[in-house]
GROMACS .gro file of C-alpha atoms in nm:
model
  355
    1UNK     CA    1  -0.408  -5.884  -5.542
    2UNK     CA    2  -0.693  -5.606  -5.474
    3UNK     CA    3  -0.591  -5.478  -5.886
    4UNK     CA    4  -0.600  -5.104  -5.741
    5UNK     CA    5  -0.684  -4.864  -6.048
    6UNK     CA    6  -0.550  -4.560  -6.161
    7UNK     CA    7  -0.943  -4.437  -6.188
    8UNK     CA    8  -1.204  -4.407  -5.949
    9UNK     CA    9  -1.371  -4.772  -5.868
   10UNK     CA   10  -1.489  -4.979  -5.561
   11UNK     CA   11  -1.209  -5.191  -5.547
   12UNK     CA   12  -0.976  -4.873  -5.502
   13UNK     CA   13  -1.213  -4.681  -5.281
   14UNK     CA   14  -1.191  -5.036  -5.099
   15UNK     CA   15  -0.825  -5.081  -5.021
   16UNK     CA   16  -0.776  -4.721  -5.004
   17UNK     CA   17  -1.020  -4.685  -4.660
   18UNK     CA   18  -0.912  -5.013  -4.488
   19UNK     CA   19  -0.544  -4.862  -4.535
   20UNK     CA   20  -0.708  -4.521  -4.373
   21UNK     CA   21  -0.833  -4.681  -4.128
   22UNK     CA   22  -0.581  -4.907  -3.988
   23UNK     CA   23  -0.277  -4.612  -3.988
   24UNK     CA   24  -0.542  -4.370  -3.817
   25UNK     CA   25  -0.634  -4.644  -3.528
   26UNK     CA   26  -0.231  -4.692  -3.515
   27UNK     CA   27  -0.151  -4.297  -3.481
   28UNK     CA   28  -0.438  -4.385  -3.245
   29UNK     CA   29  -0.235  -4.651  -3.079
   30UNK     CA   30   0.074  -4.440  -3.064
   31UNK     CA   31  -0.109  -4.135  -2.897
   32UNK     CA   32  -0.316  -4.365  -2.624
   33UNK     CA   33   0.010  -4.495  -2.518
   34UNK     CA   34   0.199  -4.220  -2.488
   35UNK     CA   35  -0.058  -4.051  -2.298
   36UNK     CA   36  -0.099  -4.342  -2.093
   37UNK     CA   37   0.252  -4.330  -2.025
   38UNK     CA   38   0.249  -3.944  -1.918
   39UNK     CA   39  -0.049  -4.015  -1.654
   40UNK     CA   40   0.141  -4.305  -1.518
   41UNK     CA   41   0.440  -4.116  -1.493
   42UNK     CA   42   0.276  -3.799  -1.354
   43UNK     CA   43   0.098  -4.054  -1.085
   44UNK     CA   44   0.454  -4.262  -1.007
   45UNK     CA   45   0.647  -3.922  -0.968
   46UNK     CA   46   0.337  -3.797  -0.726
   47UNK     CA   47   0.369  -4.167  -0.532
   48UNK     CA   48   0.744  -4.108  -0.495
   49UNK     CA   49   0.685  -3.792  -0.347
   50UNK     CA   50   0.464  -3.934  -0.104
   51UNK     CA   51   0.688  -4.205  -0.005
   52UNK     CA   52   0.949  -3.949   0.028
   53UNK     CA   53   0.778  -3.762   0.287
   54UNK     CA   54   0.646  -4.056   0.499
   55UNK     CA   55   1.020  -4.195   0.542
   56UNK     CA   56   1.111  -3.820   0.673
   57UNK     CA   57   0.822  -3.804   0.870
   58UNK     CA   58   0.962  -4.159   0.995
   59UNK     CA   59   1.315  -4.032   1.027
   60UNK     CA   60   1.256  -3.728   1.215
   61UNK     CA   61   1.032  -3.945   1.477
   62UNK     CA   62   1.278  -4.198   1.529
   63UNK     CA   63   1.551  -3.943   1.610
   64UNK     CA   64   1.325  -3.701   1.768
   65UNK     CA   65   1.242  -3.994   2.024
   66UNK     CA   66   1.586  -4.070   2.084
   67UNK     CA   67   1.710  -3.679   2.064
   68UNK     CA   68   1.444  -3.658   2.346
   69UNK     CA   69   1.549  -3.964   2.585
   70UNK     CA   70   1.923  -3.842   2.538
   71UNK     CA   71   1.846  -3.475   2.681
   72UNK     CA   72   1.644  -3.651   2.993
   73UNK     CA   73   1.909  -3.856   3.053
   74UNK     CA   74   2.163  -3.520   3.007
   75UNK     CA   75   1.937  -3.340   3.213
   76UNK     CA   76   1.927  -3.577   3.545
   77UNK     CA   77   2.283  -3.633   3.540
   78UNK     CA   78   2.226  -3.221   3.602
   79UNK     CA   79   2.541  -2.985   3.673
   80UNK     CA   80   2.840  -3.138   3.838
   81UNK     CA   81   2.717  -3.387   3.962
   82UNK     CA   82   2.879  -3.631   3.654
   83UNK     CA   83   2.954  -3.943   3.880
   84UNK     CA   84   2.982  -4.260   3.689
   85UNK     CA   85   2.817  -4.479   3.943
   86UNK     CA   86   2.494  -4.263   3.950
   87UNK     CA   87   2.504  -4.275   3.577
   88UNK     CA   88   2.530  -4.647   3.535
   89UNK     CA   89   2.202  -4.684   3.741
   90UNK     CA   90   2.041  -4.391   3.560
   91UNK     CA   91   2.139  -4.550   3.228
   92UNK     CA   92   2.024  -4.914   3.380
   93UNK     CA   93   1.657  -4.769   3.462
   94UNK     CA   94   1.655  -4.618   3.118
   95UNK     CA   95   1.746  -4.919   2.955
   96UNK     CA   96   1.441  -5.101   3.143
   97UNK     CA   97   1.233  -4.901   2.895
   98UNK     CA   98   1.345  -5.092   2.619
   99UNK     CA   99   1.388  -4.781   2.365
  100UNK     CA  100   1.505  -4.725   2.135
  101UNK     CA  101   1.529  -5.078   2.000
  102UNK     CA  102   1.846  -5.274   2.002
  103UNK     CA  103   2.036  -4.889   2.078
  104UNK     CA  104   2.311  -4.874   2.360
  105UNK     CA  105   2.358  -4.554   2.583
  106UNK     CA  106   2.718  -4.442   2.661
  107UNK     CA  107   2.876  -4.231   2.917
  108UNK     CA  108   3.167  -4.033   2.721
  109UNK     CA  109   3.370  -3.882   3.008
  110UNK     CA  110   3.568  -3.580   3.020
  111UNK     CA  111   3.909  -3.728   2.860
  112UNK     CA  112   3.647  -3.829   2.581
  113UNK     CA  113   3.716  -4.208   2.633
  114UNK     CA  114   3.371  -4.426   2.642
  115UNK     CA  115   3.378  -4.582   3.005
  116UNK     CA  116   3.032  -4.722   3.036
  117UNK     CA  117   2.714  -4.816   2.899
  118UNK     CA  118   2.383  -4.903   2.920
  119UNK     CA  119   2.483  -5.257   3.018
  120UNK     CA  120   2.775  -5.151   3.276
  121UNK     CA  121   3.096  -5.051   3.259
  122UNK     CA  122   3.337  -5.119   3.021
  123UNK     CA  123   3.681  -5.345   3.090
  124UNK     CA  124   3.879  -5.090   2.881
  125UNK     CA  125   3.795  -4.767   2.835
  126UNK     CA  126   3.710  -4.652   2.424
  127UNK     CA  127   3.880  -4.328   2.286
  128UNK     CA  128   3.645  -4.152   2.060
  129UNK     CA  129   3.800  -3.805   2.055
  130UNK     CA  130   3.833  -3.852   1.681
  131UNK     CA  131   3.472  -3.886   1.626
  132UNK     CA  132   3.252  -3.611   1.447
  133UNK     CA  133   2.989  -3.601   1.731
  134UNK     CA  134   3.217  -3.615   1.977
  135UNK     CA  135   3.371  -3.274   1.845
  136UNK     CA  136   3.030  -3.104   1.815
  137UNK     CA  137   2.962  -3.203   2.186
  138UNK     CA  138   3.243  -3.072   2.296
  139UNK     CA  139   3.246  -2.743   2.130
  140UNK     CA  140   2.844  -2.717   2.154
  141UNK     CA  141   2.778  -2.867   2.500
  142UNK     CA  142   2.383  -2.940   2.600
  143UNK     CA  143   2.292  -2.937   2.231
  144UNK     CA  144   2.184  -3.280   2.054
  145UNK     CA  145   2.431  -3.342   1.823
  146UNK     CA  146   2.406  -3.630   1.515
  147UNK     CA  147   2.698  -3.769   1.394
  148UNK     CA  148   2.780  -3.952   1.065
  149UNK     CA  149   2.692  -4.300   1.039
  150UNK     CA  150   2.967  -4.517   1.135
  151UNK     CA  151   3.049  -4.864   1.262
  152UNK     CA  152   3.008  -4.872   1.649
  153UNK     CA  153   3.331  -4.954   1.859
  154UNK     CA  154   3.187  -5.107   2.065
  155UNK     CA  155   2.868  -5.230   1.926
  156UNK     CA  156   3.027  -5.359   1.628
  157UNK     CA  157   2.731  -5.206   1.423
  158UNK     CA  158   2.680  -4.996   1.200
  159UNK     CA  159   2.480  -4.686   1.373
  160UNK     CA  160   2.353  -4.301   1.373
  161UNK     CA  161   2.519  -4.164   1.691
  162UNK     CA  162   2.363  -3.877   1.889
  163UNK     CA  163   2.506  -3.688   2.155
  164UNK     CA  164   2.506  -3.442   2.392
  165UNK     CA  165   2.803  -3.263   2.597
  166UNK     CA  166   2.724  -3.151   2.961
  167UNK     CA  167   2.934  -2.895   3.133
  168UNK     CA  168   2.973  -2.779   3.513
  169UNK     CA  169   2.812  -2.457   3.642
  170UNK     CA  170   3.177  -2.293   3.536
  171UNK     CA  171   3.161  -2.407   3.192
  172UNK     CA  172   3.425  -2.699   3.280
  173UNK     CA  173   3.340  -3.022   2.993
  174UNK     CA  174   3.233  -3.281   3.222
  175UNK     CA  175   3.156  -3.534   2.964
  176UNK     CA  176   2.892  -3.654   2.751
  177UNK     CA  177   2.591  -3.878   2.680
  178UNK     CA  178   2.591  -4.078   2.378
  179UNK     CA  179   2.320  -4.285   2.229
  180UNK     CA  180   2.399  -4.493   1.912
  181UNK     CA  181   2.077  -4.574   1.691
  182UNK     CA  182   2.121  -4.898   1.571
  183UNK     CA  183   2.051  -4.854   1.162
  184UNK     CA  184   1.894  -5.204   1.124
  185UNK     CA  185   1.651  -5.162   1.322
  186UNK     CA  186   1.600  -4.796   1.192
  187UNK     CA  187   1.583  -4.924   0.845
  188UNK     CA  188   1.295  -5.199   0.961
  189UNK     CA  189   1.135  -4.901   1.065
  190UNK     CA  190   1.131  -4.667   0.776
  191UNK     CA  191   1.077  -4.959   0.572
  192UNK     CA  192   0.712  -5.031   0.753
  193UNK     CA  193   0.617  -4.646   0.621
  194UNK     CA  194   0.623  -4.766   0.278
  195UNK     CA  195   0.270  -4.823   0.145
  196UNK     CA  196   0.352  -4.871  -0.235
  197UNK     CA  197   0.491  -5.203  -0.400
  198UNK     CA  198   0.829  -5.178  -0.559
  199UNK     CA  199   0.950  -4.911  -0.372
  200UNK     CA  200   1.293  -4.891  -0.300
  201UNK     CA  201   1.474  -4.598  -0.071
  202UNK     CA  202   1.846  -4.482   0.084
  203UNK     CA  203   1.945  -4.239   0.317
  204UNK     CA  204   2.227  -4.018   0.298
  205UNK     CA  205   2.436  -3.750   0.476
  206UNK     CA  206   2.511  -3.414   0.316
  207UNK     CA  207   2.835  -3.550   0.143
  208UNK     CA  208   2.633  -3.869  -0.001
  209UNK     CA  209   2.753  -4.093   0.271
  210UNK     CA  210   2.504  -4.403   0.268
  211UNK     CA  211   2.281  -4.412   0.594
  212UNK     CA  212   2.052  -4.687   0.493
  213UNK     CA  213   1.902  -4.838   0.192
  214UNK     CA  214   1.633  -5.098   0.129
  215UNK     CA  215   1.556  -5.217  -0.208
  216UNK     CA  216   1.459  -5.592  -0.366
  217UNK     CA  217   1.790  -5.578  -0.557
  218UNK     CA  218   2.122  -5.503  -0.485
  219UNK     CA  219   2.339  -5.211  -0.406
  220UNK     CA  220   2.028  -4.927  -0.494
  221UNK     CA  221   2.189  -4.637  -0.455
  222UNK     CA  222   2.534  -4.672  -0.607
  223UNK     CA  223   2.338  -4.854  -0.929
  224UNK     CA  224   2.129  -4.549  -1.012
  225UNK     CA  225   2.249  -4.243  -0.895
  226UNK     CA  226   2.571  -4.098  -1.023
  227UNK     CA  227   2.808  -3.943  -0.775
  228UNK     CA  228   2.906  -3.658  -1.010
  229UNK     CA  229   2.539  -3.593  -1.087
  230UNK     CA  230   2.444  -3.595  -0.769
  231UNK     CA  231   2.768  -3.312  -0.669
  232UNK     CA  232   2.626  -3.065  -0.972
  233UNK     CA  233   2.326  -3.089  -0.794
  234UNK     CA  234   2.219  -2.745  -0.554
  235UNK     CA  235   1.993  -2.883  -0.267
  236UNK     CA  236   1.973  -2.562  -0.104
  237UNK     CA  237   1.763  -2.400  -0.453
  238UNK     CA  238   1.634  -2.754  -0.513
  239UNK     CA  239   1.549  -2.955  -0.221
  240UNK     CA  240   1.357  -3.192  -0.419
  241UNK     CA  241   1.312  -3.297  -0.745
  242UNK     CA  242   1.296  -3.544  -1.036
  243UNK     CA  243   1.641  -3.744  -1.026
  244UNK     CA  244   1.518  -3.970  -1.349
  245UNK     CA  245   1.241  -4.128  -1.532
  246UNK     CA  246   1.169  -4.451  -1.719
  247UNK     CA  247   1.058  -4.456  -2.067
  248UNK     CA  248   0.905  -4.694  -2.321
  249UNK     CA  249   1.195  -4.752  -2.481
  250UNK     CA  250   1.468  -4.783  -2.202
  251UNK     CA  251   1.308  -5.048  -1.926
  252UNK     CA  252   1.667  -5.068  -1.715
  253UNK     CA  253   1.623  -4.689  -1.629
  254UNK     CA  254   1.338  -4.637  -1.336
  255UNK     CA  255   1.158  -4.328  -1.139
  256UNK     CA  256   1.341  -4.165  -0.930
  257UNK     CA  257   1.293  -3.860  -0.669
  258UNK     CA  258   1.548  -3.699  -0.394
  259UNK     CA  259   1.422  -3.483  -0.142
  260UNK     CA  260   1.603  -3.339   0.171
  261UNK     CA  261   1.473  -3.374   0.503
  262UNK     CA  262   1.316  -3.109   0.671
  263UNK     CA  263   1.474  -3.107   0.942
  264UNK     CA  264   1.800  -3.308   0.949
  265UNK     CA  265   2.138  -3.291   0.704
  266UNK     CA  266   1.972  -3.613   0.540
  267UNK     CA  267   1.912  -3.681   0.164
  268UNK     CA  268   1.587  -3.916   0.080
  269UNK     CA  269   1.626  -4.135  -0.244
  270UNK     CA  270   1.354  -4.307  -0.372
  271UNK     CA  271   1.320  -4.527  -0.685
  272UNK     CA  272   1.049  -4.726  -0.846
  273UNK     CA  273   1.128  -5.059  -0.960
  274UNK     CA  274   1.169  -5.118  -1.363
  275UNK     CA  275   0.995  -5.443  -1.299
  276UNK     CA  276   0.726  -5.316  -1.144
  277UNK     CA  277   0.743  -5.040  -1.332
  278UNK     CA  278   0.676  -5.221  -1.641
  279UNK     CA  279   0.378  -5.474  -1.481
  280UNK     CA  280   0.237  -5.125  -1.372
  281UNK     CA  281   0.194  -5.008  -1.739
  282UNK     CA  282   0.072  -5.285  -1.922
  283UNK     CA  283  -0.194  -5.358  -1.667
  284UNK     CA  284  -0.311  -5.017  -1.813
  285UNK     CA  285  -0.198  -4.955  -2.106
  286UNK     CA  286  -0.310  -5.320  -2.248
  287UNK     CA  287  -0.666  -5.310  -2.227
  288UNK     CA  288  -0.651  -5.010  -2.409
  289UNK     CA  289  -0.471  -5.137  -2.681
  290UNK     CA  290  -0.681  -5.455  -2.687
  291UNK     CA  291  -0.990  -5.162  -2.731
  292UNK     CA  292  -0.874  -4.984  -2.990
  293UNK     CA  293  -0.736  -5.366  -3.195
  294UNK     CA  294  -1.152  -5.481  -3.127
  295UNK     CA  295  -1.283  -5.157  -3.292
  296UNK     CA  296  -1.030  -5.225  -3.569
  297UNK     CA  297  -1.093  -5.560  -3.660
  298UNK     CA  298  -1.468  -5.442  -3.644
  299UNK     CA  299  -1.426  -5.213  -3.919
  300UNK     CA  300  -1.241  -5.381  -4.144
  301UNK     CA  301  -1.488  -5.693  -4.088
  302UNK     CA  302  -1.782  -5.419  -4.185
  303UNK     CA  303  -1.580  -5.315  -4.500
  304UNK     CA  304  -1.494  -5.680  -4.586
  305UNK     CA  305  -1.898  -5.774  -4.571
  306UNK     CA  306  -1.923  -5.456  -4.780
  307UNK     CA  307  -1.684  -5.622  -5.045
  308UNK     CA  308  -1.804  -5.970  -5.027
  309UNK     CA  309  -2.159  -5.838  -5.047
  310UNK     CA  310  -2.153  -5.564  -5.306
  311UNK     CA  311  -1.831  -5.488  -5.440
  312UNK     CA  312  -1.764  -5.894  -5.557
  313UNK     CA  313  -2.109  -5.909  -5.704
  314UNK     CA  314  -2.085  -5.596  -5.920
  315UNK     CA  315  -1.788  -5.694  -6.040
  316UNK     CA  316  -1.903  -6.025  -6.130
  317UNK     CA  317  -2.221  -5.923  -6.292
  318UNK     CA  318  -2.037  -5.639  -6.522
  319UNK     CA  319  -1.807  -5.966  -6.618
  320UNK     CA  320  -2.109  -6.130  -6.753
  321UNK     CA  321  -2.277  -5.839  -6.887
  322UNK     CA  322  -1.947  -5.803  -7.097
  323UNK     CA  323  -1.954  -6.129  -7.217
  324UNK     CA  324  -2.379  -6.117  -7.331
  325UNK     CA  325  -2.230  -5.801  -7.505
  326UNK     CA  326  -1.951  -6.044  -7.685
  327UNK     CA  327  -2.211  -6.308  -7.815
  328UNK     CA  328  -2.069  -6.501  -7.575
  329UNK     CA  329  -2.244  -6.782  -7.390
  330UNK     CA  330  -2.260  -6.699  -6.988
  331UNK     CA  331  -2.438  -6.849  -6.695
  332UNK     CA  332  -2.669  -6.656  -6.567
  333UNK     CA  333  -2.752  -6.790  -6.206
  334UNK     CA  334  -2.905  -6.596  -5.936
  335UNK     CA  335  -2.608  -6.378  -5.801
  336UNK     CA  336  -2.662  -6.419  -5.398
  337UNK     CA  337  -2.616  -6.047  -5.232
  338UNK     CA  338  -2.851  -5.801  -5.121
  339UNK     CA  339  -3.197  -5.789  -5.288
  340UNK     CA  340  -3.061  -5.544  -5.512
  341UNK     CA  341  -2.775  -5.763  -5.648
  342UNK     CA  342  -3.054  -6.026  -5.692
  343UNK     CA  343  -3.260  -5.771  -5.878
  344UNK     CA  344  -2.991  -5.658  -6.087
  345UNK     CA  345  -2.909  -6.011  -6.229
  346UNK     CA  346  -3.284  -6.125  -6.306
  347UNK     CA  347  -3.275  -5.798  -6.479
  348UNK     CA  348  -2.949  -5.843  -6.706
  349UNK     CA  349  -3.072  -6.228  -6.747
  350UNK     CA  350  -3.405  -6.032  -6.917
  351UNK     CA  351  -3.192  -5.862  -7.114
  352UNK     CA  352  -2.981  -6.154  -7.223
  353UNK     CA  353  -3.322  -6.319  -7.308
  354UNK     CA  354  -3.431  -5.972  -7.540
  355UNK     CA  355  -3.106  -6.001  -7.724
   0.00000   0.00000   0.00000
């Protein structure tokens, strides 16, 4: 027990600064790590961003290429001059060139059935009248057209169509040229764009109809964003923004950032890992802490010296003084200390002698 006093006295003065000291270094503590937490935020959120931007930069290339190969294909099948044969060795010399990787091109023809593609024709001819690019070709002819994802019929795959419709010199639908963007390989990609560790991304349409997503863990998209958060949202006044943030006290919840494409009806969503997340912040936030613990334990080791040194010995010698006082009988040895302390007892053992 330090025995604090109601009255001034070293032993008070004592307990009362080491207390000081150790709940200013912990408001200390508190303050480093928040702020630590804000920069680290403030540099995650800017990372996400950045990510963000190189997978549209990525998606826009990828579908610029193949919006580009599409209308040269369109283009030398020219004005009525649709003839299947002539297309199947157009699409055969295209298909030499060996892009875009692991995609098919299709002839659609004017009854909107698939009847070849880029590996001949077909044994049965494949109605896609019902599909959403199919419509916009039709109605919007010699305009590249990009449907919703969907499961290929004939590719079996799951793939981002693009089209074009070609019409005669009268305006007559002839047909149209279809090339289906296998997402696999799109995803390998997009994923090759993304410089930072623990990044995880998906692509959606407009109506939050999942493109591709690519994350350590499973099902990214559907486990952190909310489908009736995501509807409130207004991406025409907000094209990008903060979706959520981690904190120090909730680990499960991680960064996350949305951000439309520039160009296409696509939605980015990108999301820092909370494992990473968390490695992240104690490899800075730690050796901070560890600083501020040193300079702690170095102050209260100076004030402990100070009460070993001096505060212990002037105690003890005002004991003994008392007790000369008392007539009592007291052993005065050498207190060890500073030179002072030693001073101070070969003058109180002179006294003891006088008396």
């Amino acid at each position: 027990m330090l025995g604090i006093n109601t009255k001034p006295s070293l032993y008070r003065d004592f307990a009362l600064l080491s207390v000081l000291i150790v709940f200013i270094l912990f408001l200390v503590s508190i303050w480093v790590s928040y702020e630590t937490y804000q920069e680290h935020s403030h540099t995650v959120i800017k990372q996400l961003e950045s990510e963000a931007v190189r997978i549209d930069r990525a998606l826009i290339i990828e579908i610029e290429r193949a919006s580009y190969l599409l209308e040269s294909i369109a283009r030398q099948i020219g004005h009525d001059t649709a003839n299947p044969n002539d297309i199947a060795q157009l699409f055969a010399a295209f298909d030499k060139t060996n892009y875009p990787k692991n995609s098919l091109f299709f002839w659609v023809d004017a009854n909107q059935q698939i009847i070849l593609g880029s590996s001949g024709f077909l044994e049965k001819p494949v109605p896609v009248s019902d599909r959403d690019y199919m419509k916009k070709a039709v109605t919007a002819p010699w305009q590249i057209k990009i449907g919703h994802p969907i499961l290929g019929r004939v590719s079996d795959k799951w793939v981002i169509p693009l089209s074009i419709g070609l019409t005669d010199s009268k305006g007559k639908f002839l047909g149209a040229v279809l090339i289906s963007l296998d997402i696999s390989s799109f995803n390998e990609d997009v994923k090759n764009v993304i410089k930072q560790d623990g990044i995880s991304f998906a692509v959606t349409n407009s109506a939050f109809t999942l493109l591709t997503e690519q994350s350590d863990g499973p099902d990214f998209f559907s486990s952190h964003f909310d489908m009736k958060k995501l509807a409130a949202l207004d991406f025409t006044k907000e094209p990008q923004g903060v979706y959520s943030q981690s904190s120090l006290f909730d680990r499960d919840r991680i960064f996350a950032y949305y951000e439309t494409s520039s160009q296409y009806p696509y939605i980015i969503f990108v999301g820092y890992d909370a494992h990473q997340q968390a490695i992240s912040v104690n490899r800075i936030l730690i050796p901070r802490l560890l600083q501020i613990f040193i300079i702690t334990m170095f102050l209260i080791s100076i004030l402990w010296t100070v009460r070993r040194r001096i505060i212990q010995p002037v105690i003890s010698l005002t004991e003994r003084t008392a007790a000369i006082v008392r007539g009592q009988t007291t052993s005065l040895a050498i207190e060890e200390g500073p030179a002072e302390i030693e001073q101070l007892t070969i003058e109180i053992q002179r006294m003891s002698s006088f008396i």
